[in-house]
XYZ file of C-alpha atoms in Angstrom:
536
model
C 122.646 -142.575 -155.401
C 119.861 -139.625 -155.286
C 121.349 -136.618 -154.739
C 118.829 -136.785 -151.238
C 120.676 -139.837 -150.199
C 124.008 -137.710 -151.014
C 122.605 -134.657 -148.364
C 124.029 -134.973 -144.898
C 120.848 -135.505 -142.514
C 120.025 -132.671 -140.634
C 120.891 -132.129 -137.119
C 117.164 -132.444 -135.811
C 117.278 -136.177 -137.352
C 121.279 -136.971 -136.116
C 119.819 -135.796 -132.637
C 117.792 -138.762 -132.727
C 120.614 -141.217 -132.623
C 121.810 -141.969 -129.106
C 125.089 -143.095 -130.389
C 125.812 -139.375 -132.039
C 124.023 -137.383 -128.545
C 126.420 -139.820 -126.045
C 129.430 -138.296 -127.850
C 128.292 -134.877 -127.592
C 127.657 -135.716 -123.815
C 131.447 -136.736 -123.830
C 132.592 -133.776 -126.104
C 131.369 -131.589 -123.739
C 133.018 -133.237 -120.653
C 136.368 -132.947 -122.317
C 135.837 -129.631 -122.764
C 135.204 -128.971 -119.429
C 137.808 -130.554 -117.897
C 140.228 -128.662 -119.974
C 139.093 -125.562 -119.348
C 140.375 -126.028 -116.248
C 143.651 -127.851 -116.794
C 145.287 -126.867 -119.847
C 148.855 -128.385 -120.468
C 151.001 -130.082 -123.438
C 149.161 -133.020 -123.690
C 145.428 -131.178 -124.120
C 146.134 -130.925 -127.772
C 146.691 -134.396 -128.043
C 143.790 -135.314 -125.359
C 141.072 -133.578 -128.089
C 142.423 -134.147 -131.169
C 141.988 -138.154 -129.761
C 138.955 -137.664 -129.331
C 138.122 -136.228 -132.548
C 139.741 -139.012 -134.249
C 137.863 -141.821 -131.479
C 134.531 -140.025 -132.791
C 135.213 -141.350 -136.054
C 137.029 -144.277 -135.562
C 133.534 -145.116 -133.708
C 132.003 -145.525 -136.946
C 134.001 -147.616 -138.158
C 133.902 -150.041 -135.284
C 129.974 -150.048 -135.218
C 130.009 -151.026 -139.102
C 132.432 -153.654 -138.106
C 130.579 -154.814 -135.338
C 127.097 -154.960 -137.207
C 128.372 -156.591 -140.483
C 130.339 -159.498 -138.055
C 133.861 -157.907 -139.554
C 135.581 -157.779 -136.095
C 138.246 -160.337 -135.331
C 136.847 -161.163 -131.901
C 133.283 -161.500 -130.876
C 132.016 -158.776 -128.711
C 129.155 -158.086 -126.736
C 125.898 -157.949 -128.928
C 123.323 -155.071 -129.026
C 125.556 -152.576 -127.857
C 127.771 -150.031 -129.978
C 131.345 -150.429 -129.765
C 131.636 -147.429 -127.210
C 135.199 -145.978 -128.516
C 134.818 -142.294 -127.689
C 133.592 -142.735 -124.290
C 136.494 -145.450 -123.287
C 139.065 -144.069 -125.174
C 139.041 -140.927 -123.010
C 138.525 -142.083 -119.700
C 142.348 -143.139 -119.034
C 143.684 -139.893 -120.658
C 141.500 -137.926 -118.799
C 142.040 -139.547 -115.582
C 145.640 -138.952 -115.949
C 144.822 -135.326 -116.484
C 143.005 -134.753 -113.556
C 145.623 -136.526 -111.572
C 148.101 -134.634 -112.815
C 146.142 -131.529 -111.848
C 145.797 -132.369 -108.217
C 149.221 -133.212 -107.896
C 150.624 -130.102 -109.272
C 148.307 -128.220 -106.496
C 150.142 -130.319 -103.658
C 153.247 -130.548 -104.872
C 154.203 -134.087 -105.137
C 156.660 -133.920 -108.100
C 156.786 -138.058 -107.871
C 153.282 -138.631 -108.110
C 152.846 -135.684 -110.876
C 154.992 -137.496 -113.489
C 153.019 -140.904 -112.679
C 149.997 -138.955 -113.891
C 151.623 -137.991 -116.965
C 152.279 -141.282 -117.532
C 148.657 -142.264 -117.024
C 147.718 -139.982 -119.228
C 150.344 -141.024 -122.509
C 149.381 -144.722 -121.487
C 145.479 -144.106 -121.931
C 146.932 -141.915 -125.318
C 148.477 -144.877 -126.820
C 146.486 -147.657 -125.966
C 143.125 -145.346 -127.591
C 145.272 -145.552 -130.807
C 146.260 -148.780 -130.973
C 142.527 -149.984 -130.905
C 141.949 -147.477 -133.299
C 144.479 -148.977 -135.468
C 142.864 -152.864 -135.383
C 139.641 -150.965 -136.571
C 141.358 -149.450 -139.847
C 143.149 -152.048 -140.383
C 140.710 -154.638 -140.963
C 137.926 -152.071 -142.335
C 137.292 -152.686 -146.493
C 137.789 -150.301 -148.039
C 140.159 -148.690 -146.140
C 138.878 -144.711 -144.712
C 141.074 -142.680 -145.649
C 139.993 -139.669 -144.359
C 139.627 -141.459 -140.915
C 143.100 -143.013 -141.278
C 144.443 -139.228 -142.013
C 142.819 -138.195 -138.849
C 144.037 -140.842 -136.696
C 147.458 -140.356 -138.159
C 147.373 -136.758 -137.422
C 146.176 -137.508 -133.814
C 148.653 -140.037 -133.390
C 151.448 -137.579 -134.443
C 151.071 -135.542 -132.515
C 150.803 -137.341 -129.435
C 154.057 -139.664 -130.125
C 155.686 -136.130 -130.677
C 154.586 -134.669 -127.318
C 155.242 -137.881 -125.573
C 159.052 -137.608 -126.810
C 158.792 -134.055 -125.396
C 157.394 -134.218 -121.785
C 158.206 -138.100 -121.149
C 161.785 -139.343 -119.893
C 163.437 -142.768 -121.721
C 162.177 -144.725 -118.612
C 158.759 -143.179 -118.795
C 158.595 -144.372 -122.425
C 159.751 -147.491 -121.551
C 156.593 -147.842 -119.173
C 154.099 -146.759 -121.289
C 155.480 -149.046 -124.324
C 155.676 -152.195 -121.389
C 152.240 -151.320 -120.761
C 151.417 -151.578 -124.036
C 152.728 -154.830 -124.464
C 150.778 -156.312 -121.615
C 147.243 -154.880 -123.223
C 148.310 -156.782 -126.384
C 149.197 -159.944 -125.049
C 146.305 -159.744 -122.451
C 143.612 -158.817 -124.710
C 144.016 -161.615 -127.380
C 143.602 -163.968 -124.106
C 140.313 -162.312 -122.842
C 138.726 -161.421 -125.688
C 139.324 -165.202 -127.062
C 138.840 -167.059 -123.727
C 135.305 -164.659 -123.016
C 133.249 -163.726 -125.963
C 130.420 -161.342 -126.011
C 131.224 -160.543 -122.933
C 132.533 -156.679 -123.717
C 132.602 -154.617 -126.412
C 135.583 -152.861 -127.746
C 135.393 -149.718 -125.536
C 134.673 -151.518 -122.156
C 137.654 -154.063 -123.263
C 139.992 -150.882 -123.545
C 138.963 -150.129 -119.730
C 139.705 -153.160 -118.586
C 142.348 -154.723 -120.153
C 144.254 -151.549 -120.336
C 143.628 -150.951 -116.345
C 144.397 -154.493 -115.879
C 147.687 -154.453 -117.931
C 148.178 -151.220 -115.901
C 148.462 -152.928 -112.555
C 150.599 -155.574 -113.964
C 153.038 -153.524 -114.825
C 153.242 -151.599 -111.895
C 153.130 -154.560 -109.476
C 156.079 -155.921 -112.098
C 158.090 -152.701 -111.385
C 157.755 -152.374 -107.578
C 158.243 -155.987 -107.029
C 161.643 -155.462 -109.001
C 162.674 -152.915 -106.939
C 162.179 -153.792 -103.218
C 164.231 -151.250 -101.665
C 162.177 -148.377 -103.140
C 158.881 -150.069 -101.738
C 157.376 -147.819 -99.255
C 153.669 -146.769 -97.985
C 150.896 -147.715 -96.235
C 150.884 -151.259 -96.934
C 147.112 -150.783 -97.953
C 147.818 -149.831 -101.007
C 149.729 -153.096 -101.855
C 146.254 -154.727 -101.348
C 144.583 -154.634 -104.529
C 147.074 -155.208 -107.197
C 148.541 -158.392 -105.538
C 144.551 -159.905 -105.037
C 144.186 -158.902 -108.113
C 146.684 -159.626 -110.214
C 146.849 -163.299 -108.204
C 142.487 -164.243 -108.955
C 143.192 -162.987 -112.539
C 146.282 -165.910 -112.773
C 144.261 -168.279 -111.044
C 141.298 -167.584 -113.703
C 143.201 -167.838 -116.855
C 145.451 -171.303 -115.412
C 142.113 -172.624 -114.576
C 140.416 -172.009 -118.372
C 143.674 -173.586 -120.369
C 143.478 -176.435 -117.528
C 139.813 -177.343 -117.934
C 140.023 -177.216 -121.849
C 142.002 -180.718 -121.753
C 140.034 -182.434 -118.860
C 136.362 -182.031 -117.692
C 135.485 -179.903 -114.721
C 132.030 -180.860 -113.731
C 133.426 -183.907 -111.759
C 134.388 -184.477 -108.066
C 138.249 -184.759 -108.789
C 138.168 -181.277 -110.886
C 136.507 -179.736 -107.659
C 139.494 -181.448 -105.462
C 141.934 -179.922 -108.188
C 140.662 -176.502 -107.753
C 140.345 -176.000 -104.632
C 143.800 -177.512 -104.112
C 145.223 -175.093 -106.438
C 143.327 -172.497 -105.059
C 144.987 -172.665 -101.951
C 148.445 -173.279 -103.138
C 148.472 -170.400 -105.310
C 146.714 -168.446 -102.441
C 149.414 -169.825 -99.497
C 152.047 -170.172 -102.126
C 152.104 -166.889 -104.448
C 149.860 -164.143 -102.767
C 150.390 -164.046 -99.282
C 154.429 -164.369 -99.867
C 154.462 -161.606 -102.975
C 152.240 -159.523 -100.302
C 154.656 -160.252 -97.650
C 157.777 -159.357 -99.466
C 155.690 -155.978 -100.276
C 154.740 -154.885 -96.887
C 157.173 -156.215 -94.762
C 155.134 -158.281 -92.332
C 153.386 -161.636 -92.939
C 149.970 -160.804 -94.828
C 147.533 -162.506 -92.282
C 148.729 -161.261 -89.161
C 148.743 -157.792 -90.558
C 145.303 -158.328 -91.860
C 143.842 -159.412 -88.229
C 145.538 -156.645 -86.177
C 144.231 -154.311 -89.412
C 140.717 -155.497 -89.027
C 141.012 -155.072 -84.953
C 142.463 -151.813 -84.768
C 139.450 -150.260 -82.972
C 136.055 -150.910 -82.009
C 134.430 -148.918 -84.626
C 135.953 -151.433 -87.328
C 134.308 -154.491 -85.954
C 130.971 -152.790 -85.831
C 131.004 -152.110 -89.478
C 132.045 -155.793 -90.331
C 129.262 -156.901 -88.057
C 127.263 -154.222 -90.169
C 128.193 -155.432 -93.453
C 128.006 -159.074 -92.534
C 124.076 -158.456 -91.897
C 123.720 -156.188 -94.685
C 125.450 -159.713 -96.709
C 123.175 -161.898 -94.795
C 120.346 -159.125 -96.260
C 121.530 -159.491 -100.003
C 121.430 -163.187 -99.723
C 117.987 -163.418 -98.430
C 116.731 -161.201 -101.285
C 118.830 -163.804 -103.802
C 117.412 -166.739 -102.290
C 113.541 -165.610 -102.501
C 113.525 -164.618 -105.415
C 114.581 -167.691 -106.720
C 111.859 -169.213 -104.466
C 109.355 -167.044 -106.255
C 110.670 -168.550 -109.531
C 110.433 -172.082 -108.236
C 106.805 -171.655 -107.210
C 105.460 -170.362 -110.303
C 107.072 -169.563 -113.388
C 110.286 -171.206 -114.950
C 110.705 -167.827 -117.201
C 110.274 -165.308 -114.024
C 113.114 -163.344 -114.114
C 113.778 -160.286 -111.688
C 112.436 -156.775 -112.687
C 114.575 -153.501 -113.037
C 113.434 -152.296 -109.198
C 114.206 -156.063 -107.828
C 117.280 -155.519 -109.190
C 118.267 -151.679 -108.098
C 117.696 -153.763 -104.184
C 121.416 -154.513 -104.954
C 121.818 -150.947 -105.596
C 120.496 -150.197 -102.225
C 122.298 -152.617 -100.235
C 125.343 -151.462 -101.552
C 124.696 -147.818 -101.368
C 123.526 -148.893 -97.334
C 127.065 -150.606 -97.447
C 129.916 -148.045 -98.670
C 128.287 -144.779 -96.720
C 129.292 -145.749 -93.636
C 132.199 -146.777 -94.933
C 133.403 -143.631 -96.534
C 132.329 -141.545 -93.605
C 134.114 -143.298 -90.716
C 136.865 -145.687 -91.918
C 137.640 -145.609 -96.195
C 141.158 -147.803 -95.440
C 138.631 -150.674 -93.726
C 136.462 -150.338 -96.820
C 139.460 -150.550 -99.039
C 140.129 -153.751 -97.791
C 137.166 -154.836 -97.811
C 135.929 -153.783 -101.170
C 139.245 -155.902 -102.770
C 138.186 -159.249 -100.488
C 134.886 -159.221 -101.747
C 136.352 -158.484 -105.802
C 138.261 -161.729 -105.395
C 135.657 -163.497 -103.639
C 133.015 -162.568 -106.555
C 135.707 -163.682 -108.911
C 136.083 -167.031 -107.257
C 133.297 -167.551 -107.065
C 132.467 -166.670 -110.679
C 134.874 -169.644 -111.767
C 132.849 -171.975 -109.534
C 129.648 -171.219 -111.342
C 131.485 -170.720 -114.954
C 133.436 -174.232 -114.459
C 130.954 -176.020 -112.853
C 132.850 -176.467 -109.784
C 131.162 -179.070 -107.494
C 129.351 -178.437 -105.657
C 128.073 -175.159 -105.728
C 129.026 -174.167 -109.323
C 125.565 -175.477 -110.250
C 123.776 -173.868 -107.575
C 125.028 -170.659 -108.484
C 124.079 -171.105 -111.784
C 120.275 -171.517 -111.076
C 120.526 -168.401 -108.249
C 122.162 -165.831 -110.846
C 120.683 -166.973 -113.535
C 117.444 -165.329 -112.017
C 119.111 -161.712 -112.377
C 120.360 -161.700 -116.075
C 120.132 -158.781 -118.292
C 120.984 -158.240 -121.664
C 124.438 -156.806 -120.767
C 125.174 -161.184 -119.203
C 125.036 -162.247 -122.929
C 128.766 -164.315 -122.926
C 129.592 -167.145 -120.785
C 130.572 -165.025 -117.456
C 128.127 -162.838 -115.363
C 129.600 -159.696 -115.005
C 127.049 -157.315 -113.819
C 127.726 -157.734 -109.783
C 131.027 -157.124 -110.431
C 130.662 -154.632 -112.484
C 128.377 -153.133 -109.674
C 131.315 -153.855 -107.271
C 133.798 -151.801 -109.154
C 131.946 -148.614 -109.750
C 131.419 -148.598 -106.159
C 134.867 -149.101 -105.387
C 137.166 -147.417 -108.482
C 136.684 -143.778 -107.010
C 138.073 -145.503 -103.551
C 141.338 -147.382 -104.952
C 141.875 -144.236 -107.544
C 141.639 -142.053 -104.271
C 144.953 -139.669 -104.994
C 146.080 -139.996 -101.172
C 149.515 -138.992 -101.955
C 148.321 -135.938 -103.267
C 145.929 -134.977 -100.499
C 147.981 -134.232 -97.274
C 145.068 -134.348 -94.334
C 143.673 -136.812 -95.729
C 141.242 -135.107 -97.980
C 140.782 -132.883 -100.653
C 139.152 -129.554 -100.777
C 136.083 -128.273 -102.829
C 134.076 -130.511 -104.808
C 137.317 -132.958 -104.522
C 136.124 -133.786 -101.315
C 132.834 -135.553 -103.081
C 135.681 -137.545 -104.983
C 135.378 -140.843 -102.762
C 131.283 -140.889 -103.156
C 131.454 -140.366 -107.063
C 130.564 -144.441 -107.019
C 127.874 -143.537 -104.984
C 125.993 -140.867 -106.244
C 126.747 -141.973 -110.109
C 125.576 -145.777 -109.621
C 124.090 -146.124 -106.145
C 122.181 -143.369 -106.379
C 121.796 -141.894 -109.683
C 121.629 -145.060 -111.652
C 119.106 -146.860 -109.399
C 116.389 -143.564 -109.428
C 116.841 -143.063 -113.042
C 116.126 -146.700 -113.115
C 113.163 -147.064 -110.285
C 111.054 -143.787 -111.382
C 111.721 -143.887 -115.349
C 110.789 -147.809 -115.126
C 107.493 -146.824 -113.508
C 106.678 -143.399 -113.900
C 108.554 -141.839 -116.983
C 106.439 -141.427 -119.852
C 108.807 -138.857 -122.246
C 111.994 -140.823 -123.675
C 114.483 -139.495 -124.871
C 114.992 -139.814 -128.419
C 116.147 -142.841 -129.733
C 116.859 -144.573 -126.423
C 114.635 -146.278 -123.879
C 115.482 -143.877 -120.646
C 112.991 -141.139 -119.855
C 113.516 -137.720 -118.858
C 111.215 -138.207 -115.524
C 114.146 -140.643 -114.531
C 117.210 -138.054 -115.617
C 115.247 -135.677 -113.526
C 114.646 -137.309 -110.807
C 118.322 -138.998 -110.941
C 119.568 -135.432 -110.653
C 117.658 -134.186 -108.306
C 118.362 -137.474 -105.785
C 122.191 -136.900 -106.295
C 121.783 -133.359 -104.994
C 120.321 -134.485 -102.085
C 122.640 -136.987 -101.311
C 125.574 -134.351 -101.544
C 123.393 -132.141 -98.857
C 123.519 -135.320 -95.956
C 127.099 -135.796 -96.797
C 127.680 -132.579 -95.959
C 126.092 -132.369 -92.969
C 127.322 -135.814 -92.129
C 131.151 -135.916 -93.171
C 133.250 -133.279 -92.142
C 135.961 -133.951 -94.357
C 133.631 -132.547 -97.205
C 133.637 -128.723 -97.824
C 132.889 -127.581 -100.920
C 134.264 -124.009 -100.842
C 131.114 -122.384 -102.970
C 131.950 -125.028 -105.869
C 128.124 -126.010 -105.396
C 127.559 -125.317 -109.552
C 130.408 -127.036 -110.805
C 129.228 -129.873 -108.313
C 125.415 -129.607 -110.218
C 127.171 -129.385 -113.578
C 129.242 -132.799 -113.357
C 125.868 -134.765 -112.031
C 124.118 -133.140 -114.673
C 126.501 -134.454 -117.622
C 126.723 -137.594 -116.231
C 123.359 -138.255 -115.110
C 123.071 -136.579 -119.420
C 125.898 -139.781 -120.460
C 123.795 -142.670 -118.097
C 120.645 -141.681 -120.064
C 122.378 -142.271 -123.446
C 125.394 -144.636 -122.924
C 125.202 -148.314 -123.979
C 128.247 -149.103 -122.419
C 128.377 -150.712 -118.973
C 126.993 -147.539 -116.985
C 127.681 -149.080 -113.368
C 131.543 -148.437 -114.938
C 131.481 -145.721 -117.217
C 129.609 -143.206 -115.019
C 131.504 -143.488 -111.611
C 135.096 -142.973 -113.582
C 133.758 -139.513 -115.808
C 132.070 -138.287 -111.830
C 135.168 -139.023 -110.610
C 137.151 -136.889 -113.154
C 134.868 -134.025 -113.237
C 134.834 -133.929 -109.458
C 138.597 -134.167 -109.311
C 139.373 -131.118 -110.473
C-alpha cells in the first residue's frame, strides 16, 4: 500500500459519510443525557458505546461482503451504535425519574433495564467478532474492556435475582432471534433486530414473572394490556409460519384453519391469561372501560371516521393505479397522509384520555399484525386483496416478505405512551420538559418526520453530505416541532415546562440532526432517543 492509502482521511472527507456523522449525532446524545444523570453504570453506558462505534464496522463489512449468518435488510448499515444504546439509555432515564419520586421498586426495575440493554449490546457484538476473518483485535480488546467492566458493575449494583432476570432475558433474545431472523429475512438489520427482539424478549419475561407470581399482581389493569396482546399475536404468528411450511395456505380449508385457531387461541389463551391478571373477565372490563364516560365514545366515533378517512385514501390510490399505470406507486407526500391521520388521531388522545388511547393503540397493533399474516399467508379471502392495496405503498425499507412500515408507524406513535413511567409520576404527570414525554411520538414522527419529508421532497435543494435529506427539510422539521410544543401548551394543562424551553429546542434539534442521517427505521429510532432526552 502507498503510504497515501496508509494516511487516515481527514475529517472534512469522514464528514462526508453519513454512517460516521449519525454516530456523532448519537455521541453527543449520550453525552447529554449523562451530564445530567451520572451514576455507576455511566462508565459502562460510554465505554459501550465506544466499543458499538467500532463493532459497527465490523458489522457493515460483514453485511456488504454477505459474511453475516442471517440475511438482513439490504441497503441499510447495520445501525449498532444507535440500537445498542437505546435500551441502556432508556433504563437510565428511568432510573432518573424514579429516584426524583421516590419509588424504590420501580428504581431497581430501571437498573435492570439498563444492565439488560448492557448485555444484550454485547452479545451482538460478540456474533460480529466472532465470525469476522481475520479476527480485530484491537476491536475485540475494546469490547472486552467494555464488557468488563460492565459484568463487574452489574455484580456490584445488581441483586442474585436481578441477575437472574437479566441472564433469563438474555436467553429469550437468543432463542427468539434465531426464529425471527430465520423465519423473516431482510426484513431488519442487526441494530433494529436488537430493538425488537430484545424489547420483545423483554415483555416475555416479565409477563413470565408476574404470571408466576399472582399474589404480587397489582395495578391498573391497563397496564396488563399490551404484553398479554402482545405476547399472544406474536404466538399465533410464529405457530402459524411452522404450520403453513408442511401444508399450503392459499386454500379455503387453510383460511377455515386460521381463523379457527385464531379464535381458540384468542377465547382460549388471551382472554383467560388476561383474566387471571386483572381479576375480572377481559371483555366485560373492556366494555364498561370503553363506556366510562361520554367523552370516550366521542373519540372512538372520532377515530372510527378518521379509520374510515385512512381507508378511503388506501382505496384511491389503488384506483389511480388501476386506471393508469401498473408501476404507479405512492409518492413521499401521499405517503406522510398516514402521518397526518395519525398525528389527527393520538392528539386528542393524549390531551383528554391517554388510558383510552392505550387501549386502543394495542387493539389496533394486534389487528395490523393479524392482519399482516392474512396478507403474508395468503389467507382467503382477503390475504390477496391486501396484497394488491399495500403493495401500492412500498418503500425500500418493505424489502423481506412482511410489510412493516405501518407498524412501524404504529409503534413510534405509541412507545412513548406504553413506556409512560406512571408509577413514577404521582398526579399523573411529570414536570418540565417531562411533561412533552407522551407527545415525543408525535413531534419526532408525526410531525418532524413528515415536514422533513414534505418540504425537503419538494423544496430542499442543499443535502446534506452524503445522504439524500436536505437541510430546508431539517429546518423546517425543527421549526414545525416548536410550534407544535407552543399549542400543546396552550392546549394541555398537564404540560409546564418550568423555563426548560432550551433543553426542549436542544433534544428536537439532535434528533431532528439523527432523522436527517439515520438509515435505520426512523419512525422507531427517533420517538425512543425524544423520549429519553425529554425524560430527564
Amino acid at each position: 500500500m502507498t503510504q497515501q492509502q496508509l494516511m487516515p482521511p481527514p475529517p472534512a472527507i469522514m464528514l462526508r459519510n453519513p454512517v460516521i456523522v449519525e454516530s456523532l449525532v448519537v455521541f453527543a446524545i449520550v453525552f447529554c443525557v449523562h451530564l445530567v444523570v451520572w451514576n455507576q453504570l455511566s462508565w459502562c453506558c460510554i465505554a459501550l458505546a465506544i466499543q458499538a462505534f467500532y463493532v459497527q464496522q465490523k458489522w457493515d463489512r460483514l453485511l456488504q461482503s454477505g459474511g453475516a449468518v442471517f440475511q438482513f435488510r439490504p441497503s441499510a448499515n447495520s445501525g449498532i451504535l444507535s440500537a445498542c444504546m437505546v435500551i441502556p439509555l432508556l433504563g437510565l432515564a428511568l432510573k432518573e425519574r424514579c429516584v426524583a419520586s421516590g419509588n424504590v421498586y420501580f428504581e431497581r426495575f430501571s437498573m435492570v433495564v439498563t444492565v439488560t440493554g448492557m448485555m444484550l449490546s454485547l452479545f451482538l457484538s460478540l456474533i460480529a467478532l466472532g465470525i469476522t476473518r481475520p479476527v480485530p483485535t484491537n476491536t475485540c480488546i475494546i469490547a472486552g474492556i467494555a464488557g468488563s467492566g460492565v459484568i463487574y458493575t452489574t455484580k456490584k449494583t445488581l441483586t442474585v435475582s436481578e441477575v437472574i432476570e437479566v441472564l433469563e432475558v438474555l436467553l429469550i433474545f437468543v432463542y427468539l432471534s434465531l426464529i425471527m431472523l430465520y423465519l423473516l429475512p431482510r426484513c431488519f438489520t442487526p441494530g433494529e433486530a436488537l430493538i425488537m427482539v430484545g424489547g420483545i424478549s423483554f415483555i416475555i419475561n416479565q409477563l413470565i414473572k408476574r404470571s408466576l407470581n399472582l399474589a404480587e399482581v397489582k395495578g391498573d389493569p391497563v397496564n396488563y394490556f399490551l404484553p398479554v396482546v402482545l405476547v399472544g399475536t406474536l404466538l399465533l404468528g410464529v405457530i402459524f409460519a411452522l404450520l403453513f411450511c408442511f401444508m399450503e395456505s392459499e386454500t379455503w380449508v387453510s383460511a377455515v384453519f386460521f381463523y379457527t385457531m385464531s379464535a381458540v387461541l384468542g377465547l382460549g389463551i388471551i382472554v383467560p391469561w388476561l383474566s387471571l391478571l386483572i381479576r375480572r373477565h377481559p371483555i366485560m372490563w373492556l366494555l364498561d372501560f370503553l363506556t366510562h364516560s361520554q367523552t370516550r365514545l366521542y373519540l372512538l366515533a372520532y377515530w372510527v371516521l378518521l379509520a374510515a378517512l385512512a381507508s378511503v385514501v388506501v382505496l384511491h390510490q389503488n384506483y389511480k393505479r388501476a386506471s393508469g399505470s401498473k408501476k404507479h406507486q405512492a409518492s413521499t407526500v401521499v405517503r406522510k397522509y398516514f402521518h397526518l391521520i395519525v398525528v389527527a388521531t393520538y392528539v386528542p388522545g393524549l390531551m383528554y384520555d391517554r388510558q383510552l388511547l392505550h387501549v386502543a393503540s394495542v387493539t389496533c397493533l394486534a389487528a395490523f399484525l393479524l392482519l399482516e399474516y392474512v396478507r403474508y399467508f395468503r389467507i382467503r379471502p382477503l390475504g390477496q386483496v391486501l396484497r394488491q392495496l399495500l403493495t401500492l405503498f412500498l418503500d425500500e425499507r418493505d424489502s423481506g416478505p412482511l410489510i412493516l412500515t405501518h407498524i412501524y408507524l404504529l409503534l413510534g406513535m405509541s412507545l412513548p405512551i406504553w413506556l409512560f413511567p406512571g408509577p413514577c409520576a404521582p398526579k399523573g404527570s411529570l414536570p418540565g420538559a417531562a411533561g412533552l414525554v407522551p407527545y415525543a411520538g408525535v413531534l419526532a414522527v408525526g410531525v418532524g418526520d413528515t415536514v422533513a419529508s414534505i418540504f425537503g421532497s419538494t423544496m430542499g435543494e442543499i443535502r446534506w453530505p452524503g445522504t439524500k435529506k436536505t437541510m430546508e427539510g431539517t429546518a423546517t422539521s425543527v421549526f414545525a416541532q416548536i410550534i407544535a410544543v407552543a399549542i400543546f401548551l396552550i392546549f394541555d394543562e398537564a404540560v409546564n415546562l418550568n423555563a426548560s424551553y432550551a433543553w426542549v429546542l436542544g433534544s428536537i434539534t439532535l434528533v431532528s440532526m439523527l432523522e436527517a442521517y439515520t438509515a435505520q427505521i426512523d419512525n422507531l429510532l427517533l420517538p425512543l432517543y425524544l423520549f429519553i432526552l425529554l425524560l430527564i
